Short mmCIF file of C-alpha atoms in Angstrom, two decimals:
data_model
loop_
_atom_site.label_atom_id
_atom_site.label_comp_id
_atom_site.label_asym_id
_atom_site.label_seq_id
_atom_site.Cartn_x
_atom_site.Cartn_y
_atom_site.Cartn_z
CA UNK T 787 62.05 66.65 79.09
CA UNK T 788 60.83 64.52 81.92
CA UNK T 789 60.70 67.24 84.04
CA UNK T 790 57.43 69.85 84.28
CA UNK T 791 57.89 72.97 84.18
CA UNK T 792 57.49 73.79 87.77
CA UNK T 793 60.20 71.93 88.68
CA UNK T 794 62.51 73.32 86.54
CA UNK T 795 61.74 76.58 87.70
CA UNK T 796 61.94 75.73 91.43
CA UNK T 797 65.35 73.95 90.19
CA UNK T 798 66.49 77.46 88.59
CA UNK T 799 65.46 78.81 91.71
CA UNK T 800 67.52 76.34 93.89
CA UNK T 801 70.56 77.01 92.15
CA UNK T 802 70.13 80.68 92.19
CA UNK T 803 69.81 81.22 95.79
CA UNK T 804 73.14 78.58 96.02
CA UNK T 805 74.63 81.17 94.22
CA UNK T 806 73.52 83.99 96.20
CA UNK T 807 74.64 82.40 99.34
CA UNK T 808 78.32 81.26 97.80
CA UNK T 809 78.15 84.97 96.85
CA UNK T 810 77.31 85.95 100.08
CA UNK T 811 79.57 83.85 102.15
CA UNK T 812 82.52 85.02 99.50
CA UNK T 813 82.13 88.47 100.41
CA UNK T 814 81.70 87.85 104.18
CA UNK T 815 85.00 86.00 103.91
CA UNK T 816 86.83 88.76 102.07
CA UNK T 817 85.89 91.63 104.67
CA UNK T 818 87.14 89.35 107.49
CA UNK T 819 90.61 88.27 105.63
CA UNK T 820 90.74 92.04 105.10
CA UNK T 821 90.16 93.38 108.80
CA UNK T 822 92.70 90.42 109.70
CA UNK T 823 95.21 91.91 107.45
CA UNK T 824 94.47 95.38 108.99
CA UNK T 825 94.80 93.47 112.55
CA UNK T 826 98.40 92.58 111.59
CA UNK T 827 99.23 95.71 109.80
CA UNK T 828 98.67 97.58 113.25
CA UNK T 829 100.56 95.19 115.47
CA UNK T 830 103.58 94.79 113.01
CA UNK T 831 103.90 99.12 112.94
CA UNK T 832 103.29 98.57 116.91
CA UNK T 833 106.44 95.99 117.20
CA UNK T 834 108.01 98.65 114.36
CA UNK T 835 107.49 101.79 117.06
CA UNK T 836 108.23 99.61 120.34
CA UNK T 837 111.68 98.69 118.88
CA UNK T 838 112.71 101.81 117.55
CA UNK T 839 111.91 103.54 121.18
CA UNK T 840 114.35 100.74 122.47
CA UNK T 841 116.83 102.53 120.22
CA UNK T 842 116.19 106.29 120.60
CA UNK T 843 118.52 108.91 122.02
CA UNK T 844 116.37 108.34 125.53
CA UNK T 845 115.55 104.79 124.92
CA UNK T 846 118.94 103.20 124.62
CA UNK T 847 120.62 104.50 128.10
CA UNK T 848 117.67 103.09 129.94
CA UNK T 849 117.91 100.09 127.66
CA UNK T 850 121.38 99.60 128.38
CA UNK T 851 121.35 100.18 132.25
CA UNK T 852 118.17 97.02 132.54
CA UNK T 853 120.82 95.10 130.76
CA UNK T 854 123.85 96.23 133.12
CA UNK T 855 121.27 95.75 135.92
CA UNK T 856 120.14 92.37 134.82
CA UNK T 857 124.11 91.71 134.14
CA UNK T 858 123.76 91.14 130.41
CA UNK T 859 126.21 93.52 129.46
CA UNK T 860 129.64 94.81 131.18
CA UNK T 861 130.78 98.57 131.79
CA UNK T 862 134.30 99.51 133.11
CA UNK T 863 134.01 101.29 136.20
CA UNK T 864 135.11 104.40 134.48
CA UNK T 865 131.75 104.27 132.08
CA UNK T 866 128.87 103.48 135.20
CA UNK T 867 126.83 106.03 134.16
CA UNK T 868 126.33 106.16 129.98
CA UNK T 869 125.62 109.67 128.65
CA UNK T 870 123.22 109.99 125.82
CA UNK T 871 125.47 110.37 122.51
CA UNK T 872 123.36 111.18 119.71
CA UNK T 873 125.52 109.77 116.60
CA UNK T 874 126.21 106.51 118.67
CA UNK T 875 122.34 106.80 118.80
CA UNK T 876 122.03 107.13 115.16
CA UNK T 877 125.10 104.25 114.00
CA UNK T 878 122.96 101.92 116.29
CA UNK T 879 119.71 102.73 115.29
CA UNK T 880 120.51 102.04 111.21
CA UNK T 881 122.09 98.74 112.52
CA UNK T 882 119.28 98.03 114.66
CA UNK T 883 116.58 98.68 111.66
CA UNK T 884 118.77 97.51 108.94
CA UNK T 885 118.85 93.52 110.77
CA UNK T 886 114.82 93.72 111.74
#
């Protein structure tokens, strides 16, 4: 070989700390993918929670009042005030989480 052997060593030694670094940089990549996985995890069960509350047996009168109030939704005159009904509650809620 052309080469002496101190530069092959310092070669070696080159490519090993490029290794070291890929190595490095690898790992430092993984833990961030992973706590921006975890990140999304936690806002996807927050959107989860906030729209099942929307739903709830206390959730859904107030729900449907803002909408009466903002005039999204009509109400006979005989209905102004909607009573909590817990099995309306339910049938809405398994319609509401069935098409999220």
């Amino acid at each position: 070989s052309s080469r002496s052997w101190g530069e092959e060593d310092e070669e070696e030694d080159t490519e090993a700390e490029a290794r070291r670094l890929v190595a490095r940089r690898h790992a430092a990549h993984r833990e961030e993918m992973r706590g921006l996985v975890a990140l999304c995890n936690l806002e996807l069960r927050r959107r989860d929670r906030s729209a099942a509350e929307l739903v709830d047996e206390d959730g859904l009168p107030r729900l449907i009042a803002s909408l009466k109030g903002e005039g999204l939704v009509g109400v006979e005159p005989d209905q102004a005030e909607i009573k909590p009904d817990a099995s309306r509650t339910a049938r809405l809620q398994k319609v509401m989480m069935a098409s999220s």
